[in-house]
PDB file of C-alpha atoms in Angstrom:
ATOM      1  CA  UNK A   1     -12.411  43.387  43.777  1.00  0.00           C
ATOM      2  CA  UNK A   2     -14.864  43.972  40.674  1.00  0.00           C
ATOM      3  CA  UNK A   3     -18.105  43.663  39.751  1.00  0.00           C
ATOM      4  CA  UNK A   4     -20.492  45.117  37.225  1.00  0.00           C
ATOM      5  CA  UNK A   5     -24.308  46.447  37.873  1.00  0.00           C
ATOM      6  CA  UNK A   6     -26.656  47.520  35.559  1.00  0.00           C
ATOM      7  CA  UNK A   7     -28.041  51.087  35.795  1.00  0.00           C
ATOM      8  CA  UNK A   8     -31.924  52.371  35.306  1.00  0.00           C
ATOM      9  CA  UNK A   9     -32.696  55.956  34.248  1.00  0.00           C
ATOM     10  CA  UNK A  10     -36.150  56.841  34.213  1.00  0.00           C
ATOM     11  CA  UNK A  11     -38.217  57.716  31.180  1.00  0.00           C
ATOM     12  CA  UNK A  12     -39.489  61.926  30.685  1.00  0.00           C
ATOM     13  CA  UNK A  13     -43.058  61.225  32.024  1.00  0.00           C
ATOM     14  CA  UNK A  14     -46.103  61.531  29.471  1.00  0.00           C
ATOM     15  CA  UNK A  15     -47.999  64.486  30.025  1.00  0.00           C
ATOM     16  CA  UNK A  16     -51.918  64.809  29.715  1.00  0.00           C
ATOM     17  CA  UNK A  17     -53.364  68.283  30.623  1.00  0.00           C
ATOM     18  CA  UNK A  18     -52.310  68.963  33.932  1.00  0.00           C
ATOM     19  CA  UNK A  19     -51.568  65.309  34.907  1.00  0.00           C
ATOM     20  CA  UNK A  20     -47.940  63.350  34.211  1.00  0.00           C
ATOM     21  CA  UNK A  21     -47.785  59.650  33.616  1.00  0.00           C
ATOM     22  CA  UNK A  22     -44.671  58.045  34.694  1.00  0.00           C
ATOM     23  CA  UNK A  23     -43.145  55.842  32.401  1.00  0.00           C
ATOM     24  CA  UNK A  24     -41.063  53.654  34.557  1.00  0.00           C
ATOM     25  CA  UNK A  25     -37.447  53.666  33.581  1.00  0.00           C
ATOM     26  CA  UNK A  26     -34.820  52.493  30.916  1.00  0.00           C
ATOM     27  CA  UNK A  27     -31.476  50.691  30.520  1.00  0.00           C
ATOM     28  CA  UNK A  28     -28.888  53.248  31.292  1.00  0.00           C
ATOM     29  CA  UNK A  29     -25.496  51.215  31.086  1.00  0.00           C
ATOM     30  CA  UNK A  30     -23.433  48.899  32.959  1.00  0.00           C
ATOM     31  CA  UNK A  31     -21.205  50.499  35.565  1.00  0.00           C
ATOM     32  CA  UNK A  32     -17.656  48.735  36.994  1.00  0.00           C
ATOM     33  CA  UNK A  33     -17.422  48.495  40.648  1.00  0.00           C
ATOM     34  CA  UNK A  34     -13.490  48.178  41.374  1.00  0.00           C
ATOM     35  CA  UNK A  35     -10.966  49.873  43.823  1.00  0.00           C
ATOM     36  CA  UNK A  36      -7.417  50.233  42.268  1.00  0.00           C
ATOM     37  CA  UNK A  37      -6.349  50.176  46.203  1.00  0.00           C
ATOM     38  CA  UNK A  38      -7.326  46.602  46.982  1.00  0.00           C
ATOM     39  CA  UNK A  39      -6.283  45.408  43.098  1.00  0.00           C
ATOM     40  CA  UNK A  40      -3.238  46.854  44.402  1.00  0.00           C
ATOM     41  CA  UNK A  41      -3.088  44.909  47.935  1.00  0.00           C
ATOM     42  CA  UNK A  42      -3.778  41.743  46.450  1.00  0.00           C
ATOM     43  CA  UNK A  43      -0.843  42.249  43.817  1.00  0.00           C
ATOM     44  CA  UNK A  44       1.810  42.795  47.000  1.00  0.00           C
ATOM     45  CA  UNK A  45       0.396  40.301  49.464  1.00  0.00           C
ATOM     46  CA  UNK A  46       0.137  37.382  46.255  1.00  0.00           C
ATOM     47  CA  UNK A  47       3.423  38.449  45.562  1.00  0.00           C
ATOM     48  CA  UNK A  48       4.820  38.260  48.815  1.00  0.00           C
ATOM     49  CA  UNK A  49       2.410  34.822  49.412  1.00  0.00           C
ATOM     50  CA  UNK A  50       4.083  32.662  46.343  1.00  0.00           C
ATOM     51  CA  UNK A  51       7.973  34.127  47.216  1.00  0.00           C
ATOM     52  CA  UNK A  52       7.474  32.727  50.730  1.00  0.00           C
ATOM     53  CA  UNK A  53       5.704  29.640  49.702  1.00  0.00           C
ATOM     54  CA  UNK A  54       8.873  29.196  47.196  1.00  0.00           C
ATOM     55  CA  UNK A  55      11.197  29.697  49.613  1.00  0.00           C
ATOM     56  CA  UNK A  56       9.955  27.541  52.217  1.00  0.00           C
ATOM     57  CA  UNK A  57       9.389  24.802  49.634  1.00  0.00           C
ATOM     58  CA  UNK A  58      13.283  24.658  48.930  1.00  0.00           C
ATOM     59  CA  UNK A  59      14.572  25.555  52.427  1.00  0.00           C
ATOM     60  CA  UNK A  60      12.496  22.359  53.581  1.00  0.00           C
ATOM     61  CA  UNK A  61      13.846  20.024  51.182  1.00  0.00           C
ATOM     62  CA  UNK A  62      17.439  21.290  51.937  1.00  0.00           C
ATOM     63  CA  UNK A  63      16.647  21.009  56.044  1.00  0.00           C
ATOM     64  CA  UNK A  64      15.679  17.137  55.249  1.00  0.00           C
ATOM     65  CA  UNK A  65      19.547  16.282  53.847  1.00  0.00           C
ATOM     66  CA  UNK A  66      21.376  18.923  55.794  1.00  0.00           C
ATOM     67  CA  UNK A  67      19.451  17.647  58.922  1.00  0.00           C
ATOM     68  CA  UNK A  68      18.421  19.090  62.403  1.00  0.00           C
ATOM     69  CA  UNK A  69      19.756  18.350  65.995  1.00  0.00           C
ATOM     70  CA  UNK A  70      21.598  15.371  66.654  1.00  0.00           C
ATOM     71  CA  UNK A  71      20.978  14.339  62.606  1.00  0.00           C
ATOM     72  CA  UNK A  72      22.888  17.874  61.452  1.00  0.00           C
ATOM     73  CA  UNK A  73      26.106  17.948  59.782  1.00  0.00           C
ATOM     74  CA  UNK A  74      26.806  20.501  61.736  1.00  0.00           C
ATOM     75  CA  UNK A  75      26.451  17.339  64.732  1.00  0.00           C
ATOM     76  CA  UNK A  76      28.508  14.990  62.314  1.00  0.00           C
ATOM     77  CA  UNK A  77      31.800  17.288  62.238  1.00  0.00           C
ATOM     78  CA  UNK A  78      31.486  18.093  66.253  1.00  0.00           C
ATOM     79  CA  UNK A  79      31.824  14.285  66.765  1.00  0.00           C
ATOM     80  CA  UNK A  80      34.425  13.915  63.641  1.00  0.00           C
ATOM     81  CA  UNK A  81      36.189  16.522  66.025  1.00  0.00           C
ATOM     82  CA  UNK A  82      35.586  14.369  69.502  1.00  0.00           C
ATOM     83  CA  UNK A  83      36.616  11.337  67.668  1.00  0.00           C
ATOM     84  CA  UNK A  84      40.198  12.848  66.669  1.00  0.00           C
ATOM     85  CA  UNK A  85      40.292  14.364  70.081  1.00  0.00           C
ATOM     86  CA  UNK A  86      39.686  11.396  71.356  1.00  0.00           C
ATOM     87  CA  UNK A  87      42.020   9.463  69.484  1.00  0.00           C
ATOM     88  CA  UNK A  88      44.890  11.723  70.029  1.00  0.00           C
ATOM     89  CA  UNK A  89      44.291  11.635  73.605  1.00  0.00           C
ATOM     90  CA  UNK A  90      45.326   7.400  72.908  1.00  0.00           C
ATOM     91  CA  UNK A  91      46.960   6.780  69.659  1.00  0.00           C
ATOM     92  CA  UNK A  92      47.205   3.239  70.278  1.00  0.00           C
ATOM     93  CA  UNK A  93      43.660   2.538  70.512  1.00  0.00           C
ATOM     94  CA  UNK A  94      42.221   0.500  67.920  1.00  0.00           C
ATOM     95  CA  UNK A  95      38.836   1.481  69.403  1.00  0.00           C
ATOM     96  CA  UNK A  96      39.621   4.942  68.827  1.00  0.00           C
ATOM     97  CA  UNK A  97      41.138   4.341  65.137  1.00  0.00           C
ATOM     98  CA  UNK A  98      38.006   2.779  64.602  1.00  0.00           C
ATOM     99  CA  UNK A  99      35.722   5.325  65.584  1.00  0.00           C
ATOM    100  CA  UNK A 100      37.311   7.987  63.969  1.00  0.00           C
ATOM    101  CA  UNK A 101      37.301   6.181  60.599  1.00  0.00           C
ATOM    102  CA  UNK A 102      33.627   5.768  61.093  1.00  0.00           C
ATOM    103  CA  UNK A 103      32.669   9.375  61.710  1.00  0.00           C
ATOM    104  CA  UNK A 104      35.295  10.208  58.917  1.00  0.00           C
ATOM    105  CA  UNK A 105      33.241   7.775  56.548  1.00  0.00           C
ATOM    106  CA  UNK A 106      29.942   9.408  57.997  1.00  0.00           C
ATOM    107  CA  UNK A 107      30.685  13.085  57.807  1.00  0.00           C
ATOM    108  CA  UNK A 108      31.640  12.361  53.874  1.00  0.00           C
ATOM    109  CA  UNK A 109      28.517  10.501  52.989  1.00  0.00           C
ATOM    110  CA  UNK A 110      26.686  13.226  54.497  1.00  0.00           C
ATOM    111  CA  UNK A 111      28.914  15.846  52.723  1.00  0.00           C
ATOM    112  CA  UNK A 112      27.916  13.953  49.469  1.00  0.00           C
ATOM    113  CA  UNK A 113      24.769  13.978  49.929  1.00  0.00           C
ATOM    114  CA  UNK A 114      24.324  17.686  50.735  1.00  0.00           C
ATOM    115  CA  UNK A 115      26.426  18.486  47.481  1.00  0.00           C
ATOM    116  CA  UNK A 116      23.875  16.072  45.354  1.00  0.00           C
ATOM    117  CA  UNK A 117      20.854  18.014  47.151  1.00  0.00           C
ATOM    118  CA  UNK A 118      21.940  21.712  46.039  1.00  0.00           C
ATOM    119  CA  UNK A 119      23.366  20.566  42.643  1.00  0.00           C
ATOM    120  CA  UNK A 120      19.674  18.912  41.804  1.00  0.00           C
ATOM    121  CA  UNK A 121      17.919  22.062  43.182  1.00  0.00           C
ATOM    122  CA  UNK A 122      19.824  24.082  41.473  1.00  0.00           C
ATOM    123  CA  UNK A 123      18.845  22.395  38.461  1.00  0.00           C
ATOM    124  CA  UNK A 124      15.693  22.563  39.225  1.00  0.00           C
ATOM    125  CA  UNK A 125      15.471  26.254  40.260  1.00  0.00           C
ATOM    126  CA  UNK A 126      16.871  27.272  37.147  1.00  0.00           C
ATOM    127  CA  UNK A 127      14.407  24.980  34.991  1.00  0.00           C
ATOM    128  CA  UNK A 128      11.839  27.101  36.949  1.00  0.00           C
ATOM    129  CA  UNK A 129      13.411  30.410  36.255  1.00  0.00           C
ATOM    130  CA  UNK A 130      13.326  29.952  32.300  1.00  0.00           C
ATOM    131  CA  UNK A 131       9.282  28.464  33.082  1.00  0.00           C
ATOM    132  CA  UNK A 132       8.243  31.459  34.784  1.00  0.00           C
ATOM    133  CA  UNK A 133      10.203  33.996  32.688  1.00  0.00           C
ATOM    134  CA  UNK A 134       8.256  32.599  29.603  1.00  0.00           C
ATOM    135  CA  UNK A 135       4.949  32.998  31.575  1.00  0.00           C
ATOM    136  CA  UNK A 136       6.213  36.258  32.432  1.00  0.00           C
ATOM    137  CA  UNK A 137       6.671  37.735  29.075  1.00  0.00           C
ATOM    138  CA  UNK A 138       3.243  35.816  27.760  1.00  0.00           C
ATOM    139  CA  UNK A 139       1.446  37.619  30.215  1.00  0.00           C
ATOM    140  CA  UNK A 140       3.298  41.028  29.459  1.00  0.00           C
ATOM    141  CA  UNK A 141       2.668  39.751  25.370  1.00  0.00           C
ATOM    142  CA  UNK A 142      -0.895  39.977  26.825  1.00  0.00           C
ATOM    143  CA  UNK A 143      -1.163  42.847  28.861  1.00  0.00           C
ATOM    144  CA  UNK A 144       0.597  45.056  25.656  1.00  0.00           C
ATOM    145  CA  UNK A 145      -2.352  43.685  23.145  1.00  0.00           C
ATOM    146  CA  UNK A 146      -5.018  44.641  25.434  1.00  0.00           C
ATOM    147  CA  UNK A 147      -3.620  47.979  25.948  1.00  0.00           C
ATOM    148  CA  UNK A 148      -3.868  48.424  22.590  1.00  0.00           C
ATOM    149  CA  UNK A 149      -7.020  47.223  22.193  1.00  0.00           C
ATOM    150  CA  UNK A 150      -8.190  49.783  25.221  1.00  0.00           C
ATOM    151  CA  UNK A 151      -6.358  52.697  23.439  1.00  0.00           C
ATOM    152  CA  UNK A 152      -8.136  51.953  20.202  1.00  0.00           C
ATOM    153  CA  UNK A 153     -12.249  51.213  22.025  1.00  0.00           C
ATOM    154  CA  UNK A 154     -11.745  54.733  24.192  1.00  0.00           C
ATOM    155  CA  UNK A 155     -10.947  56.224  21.106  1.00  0.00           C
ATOM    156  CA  UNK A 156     -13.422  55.344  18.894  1.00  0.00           C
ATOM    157  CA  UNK A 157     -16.194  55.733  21.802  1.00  0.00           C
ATOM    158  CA  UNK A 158     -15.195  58.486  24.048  1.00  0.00           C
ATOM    159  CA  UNK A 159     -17.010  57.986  27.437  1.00  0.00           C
ATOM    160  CA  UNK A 160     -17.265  54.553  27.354  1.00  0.00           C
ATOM    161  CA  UNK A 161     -15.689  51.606  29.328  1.00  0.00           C
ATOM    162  CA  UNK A 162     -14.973  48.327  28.179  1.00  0.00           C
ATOM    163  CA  UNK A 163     -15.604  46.725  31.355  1.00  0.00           C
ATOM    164  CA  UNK A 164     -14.531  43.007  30.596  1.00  0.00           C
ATOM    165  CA  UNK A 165     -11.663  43.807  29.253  1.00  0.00           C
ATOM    166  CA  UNK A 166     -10.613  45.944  31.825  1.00  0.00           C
ATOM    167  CA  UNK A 167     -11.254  42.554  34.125  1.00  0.00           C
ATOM    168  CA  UNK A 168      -9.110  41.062  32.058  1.00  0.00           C
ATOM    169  CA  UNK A 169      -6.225  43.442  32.747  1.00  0.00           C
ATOM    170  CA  UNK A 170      -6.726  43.049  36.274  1.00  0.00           C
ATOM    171  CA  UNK A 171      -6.690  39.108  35.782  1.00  0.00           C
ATOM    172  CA  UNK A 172      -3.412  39.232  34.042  1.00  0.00           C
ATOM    173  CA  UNK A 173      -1.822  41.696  36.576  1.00  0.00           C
ATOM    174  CA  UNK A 174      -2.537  39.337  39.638  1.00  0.00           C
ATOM    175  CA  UNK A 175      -0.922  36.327  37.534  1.00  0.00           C
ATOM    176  CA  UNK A 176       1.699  38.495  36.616  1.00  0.00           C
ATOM    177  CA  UNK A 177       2.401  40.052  40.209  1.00  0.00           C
ATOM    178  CA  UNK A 178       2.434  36.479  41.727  1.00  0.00           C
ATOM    179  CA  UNK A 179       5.066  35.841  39.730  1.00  0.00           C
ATOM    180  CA  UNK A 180       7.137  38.690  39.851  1.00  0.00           C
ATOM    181  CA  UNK A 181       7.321  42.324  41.631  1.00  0.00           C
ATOM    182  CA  UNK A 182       5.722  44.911  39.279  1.00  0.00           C
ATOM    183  CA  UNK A 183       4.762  48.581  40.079  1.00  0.00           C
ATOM    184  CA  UNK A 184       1.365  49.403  37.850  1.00  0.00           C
ATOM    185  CA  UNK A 185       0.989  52.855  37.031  1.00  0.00           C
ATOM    186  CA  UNK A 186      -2.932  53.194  35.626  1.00  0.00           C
ATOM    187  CA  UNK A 187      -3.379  55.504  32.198  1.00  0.00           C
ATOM    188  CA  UNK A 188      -6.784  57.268  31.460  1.00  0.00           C
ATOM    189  CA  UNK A 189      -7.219  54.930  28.772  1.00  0.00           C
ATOM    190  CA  UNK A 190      -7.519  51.924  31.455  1.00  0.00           C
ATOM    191  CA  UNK A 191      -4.266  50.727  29.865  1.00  0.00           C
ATOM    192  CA  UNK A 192      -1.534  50.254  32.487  1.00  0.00           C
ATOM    193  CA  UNK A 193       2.256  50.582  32.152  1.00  0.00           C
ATOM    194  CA  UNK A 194       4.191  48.548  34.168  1.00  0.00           C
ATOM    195  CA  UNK A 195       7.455  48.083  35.637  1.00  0.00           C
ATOM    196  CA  UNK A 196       9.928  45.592  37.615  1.00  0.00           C
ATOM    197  CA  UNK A 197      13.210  45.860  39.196  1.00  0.00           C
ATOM    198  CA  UNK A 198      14.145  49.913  39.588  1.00  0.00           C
ATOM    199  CA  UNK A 199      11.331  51.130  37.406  1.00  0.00           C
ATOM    200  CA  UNK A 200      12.380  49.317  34.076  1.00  0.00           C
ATOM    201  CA  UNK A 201       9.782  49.058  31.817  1.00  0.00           C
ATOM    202  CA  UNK A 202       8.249  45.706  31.315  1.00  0.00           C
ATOM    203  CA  UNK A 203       5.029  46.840  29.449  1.00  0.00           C
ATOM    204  CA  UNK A 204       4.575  50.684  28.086  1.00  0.00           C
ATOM    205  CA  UNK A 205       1.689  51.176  25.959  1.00  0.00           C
ATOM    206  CA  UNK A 206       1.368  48.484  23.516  1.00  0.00           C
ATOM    207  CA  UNK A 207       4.971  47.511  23.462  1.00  0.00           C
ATOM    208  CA  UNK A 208       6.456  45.256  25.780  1.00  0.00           C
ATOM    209  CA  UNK A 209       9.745  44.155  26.794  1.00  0.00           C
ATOM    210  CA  UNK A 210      10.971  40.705  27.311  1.00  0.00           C
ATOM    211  CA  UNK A 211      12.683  38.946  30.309  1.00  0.00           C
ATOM    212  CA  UNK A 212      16.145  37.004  29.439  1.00  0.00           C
ATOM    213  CA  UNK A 213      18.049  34.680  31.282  1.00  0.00           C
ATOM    214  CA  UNK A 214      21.645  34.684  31.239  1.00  0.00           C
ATOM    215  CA  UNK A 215      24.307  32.845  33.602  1.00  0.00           C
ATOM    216  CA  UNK A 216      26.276  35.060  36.060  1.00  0.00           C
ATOM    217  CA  UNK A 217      29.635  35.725  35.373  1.00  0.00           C
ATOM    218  CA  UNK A 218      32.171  33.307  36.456  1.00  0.00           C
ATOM    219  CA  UNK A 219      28.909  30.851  37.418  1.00  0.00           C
ATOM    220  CA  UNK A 220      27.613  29.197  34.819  1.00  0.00           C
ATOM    221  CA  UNK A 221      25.402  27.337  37.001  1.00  0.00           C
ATOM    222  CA  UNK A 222      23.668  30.115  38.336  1.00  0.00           C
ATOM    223  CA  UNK A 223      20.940  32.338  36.217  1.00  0.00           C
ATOM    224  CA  UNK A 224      20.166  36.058  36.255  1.00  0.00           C
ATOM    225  CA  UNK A 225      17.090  37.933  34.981  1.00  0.00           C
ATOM    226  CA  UNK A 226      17.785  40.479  32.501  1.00  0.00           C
ATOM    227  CA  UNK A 227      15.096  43.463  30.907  1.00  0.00           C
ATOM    228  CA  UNK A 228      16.323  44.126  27.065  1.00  0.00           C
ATOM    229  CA  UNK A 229      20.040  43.406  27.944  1.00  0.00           C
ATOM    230  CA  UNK A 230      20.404  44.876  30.695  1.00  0.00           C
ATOM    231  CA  UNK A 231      20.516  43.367  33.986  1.00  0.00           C
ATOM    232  CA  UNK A 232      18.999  44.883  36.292  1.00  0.00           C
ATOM    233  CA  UNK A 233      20.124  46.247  40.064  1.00  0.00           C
ATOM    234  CA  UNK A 234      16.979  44.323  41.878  1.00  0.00           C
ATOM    235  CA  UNK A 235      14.793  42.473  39.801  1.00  0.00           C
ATOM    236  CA  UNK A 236      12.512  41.327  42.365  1.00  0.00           C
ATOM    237  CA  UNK A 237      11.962  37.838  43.570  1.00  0.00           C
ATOM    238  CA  UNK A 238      10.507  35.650  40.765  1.00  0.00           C
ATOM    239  CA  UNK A 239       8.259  32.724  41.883  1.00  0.00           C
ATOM    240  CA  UNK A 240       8.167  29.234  39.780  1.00  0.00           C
TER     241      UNK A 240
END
């Protein structure tokens, strides 16, 4: 939430003899309306809005292969089971050879096919890892200049507030909260420092710190987020 209103101050009133003349009244400034608290609300609940929208958008496309009810592979190795039950119960059967070859043949296919699934979304998670982590540090690139910028205007005018660009911060921190988890901790300047994982600094002052991606030890197939070389205990979710 943020808006900006104008302010009127009224004009010293003309005096003649006993009698004063009003003037009417004069630009005074433009004054920010924001709350930090709701900035702050709509950080978490984006946040917590794109991670479950992520999650649910994978989770769904592994339900379609893996399968529900009678369609599960959980369903295909109970009757892989029945069918050798039920052809050790009658070795002889050719019926029973027959249907046990089937669900054999159908319990792999499905196997296959769940492997294929989680090997292409992995792919595709991690292409969306190294997308957002470059969005990530462009934003804290951005945040880090403006700071500057902020340190520099309060400076050189004491008392007054760049109100767009202070917008602008608060633009950049909703893009960069939906992406990521990020604690914001405000400066009197209006620059903001702010930090991911267990308080590790992603943006402090006019300097920030960029996001890495490395492959876990012992998977090469699977990524980790790392701050300056050094992995952190609990990033945060990341949304792509």
């Amino acid at each position: 939430y943020s808006r900006q209103r104008v302010t009127l101050e009224t004009r010293d009133p003309l005096q003649r003899g006993n009698t004063f003349i009003g003037q009417g009244s004069r630009f005074g400034g433009i004054e920010r309306n924001a709350s930090e608290f709701i900035n702050a609300q709509v950080r978490l609940f984006s946040g917590s809005f794109n991670r479950t929208e992520v999650e649910n958008r994978y989770l769904s496309r592994l339900e379609q292969v893996v399968g529900t009810g009678a369609n599960s592979v959980g369903s295909a190795i109970q009757r892989f089971f029945d069918a050798t039950q039920e052809l050790a119960s009658n070795p002889a059967g050719v019926p029973e050879r027959q249907a046990l070859i089937g669900e054999a043949g159908a319990l792999v296919t499905q196997s296959e096919a769940i492997d294929r699934t989680l090997r292409e979304l992995g792919s595709e998670l991690n292409a969306n890892i190294r997308a957002s982590v470059d969005e990530v540090n462009q934003l804290a690139n951005n945040i880090a200049s403006l700071n500057g910028r902020l340190r520099d205007l309060t400076n050189a005018s004491p008392g007054g507030v760049p109100n767009d660009l202070l917008d602008r911060r608060d633009l950049w921190l909703r893009e960069l909260a939906s992406k990521m988890d990020i604690d914001v901790l405000p400066q009197a300047s209006g620059a903001v420092d702010v930090f991911v994982g267990q308080g590790r600094s992603l943006v402090q002052g006019s300097v920030s710190n960029q996001l890495l991606t490395e492959s876990m030890p012992g998977n090469a197939e699977q990524l980790r987020i790392i701050v300056d070389g050094v992995p952190p205990q609990a990033l945060g979710a990341l949304s792509g």
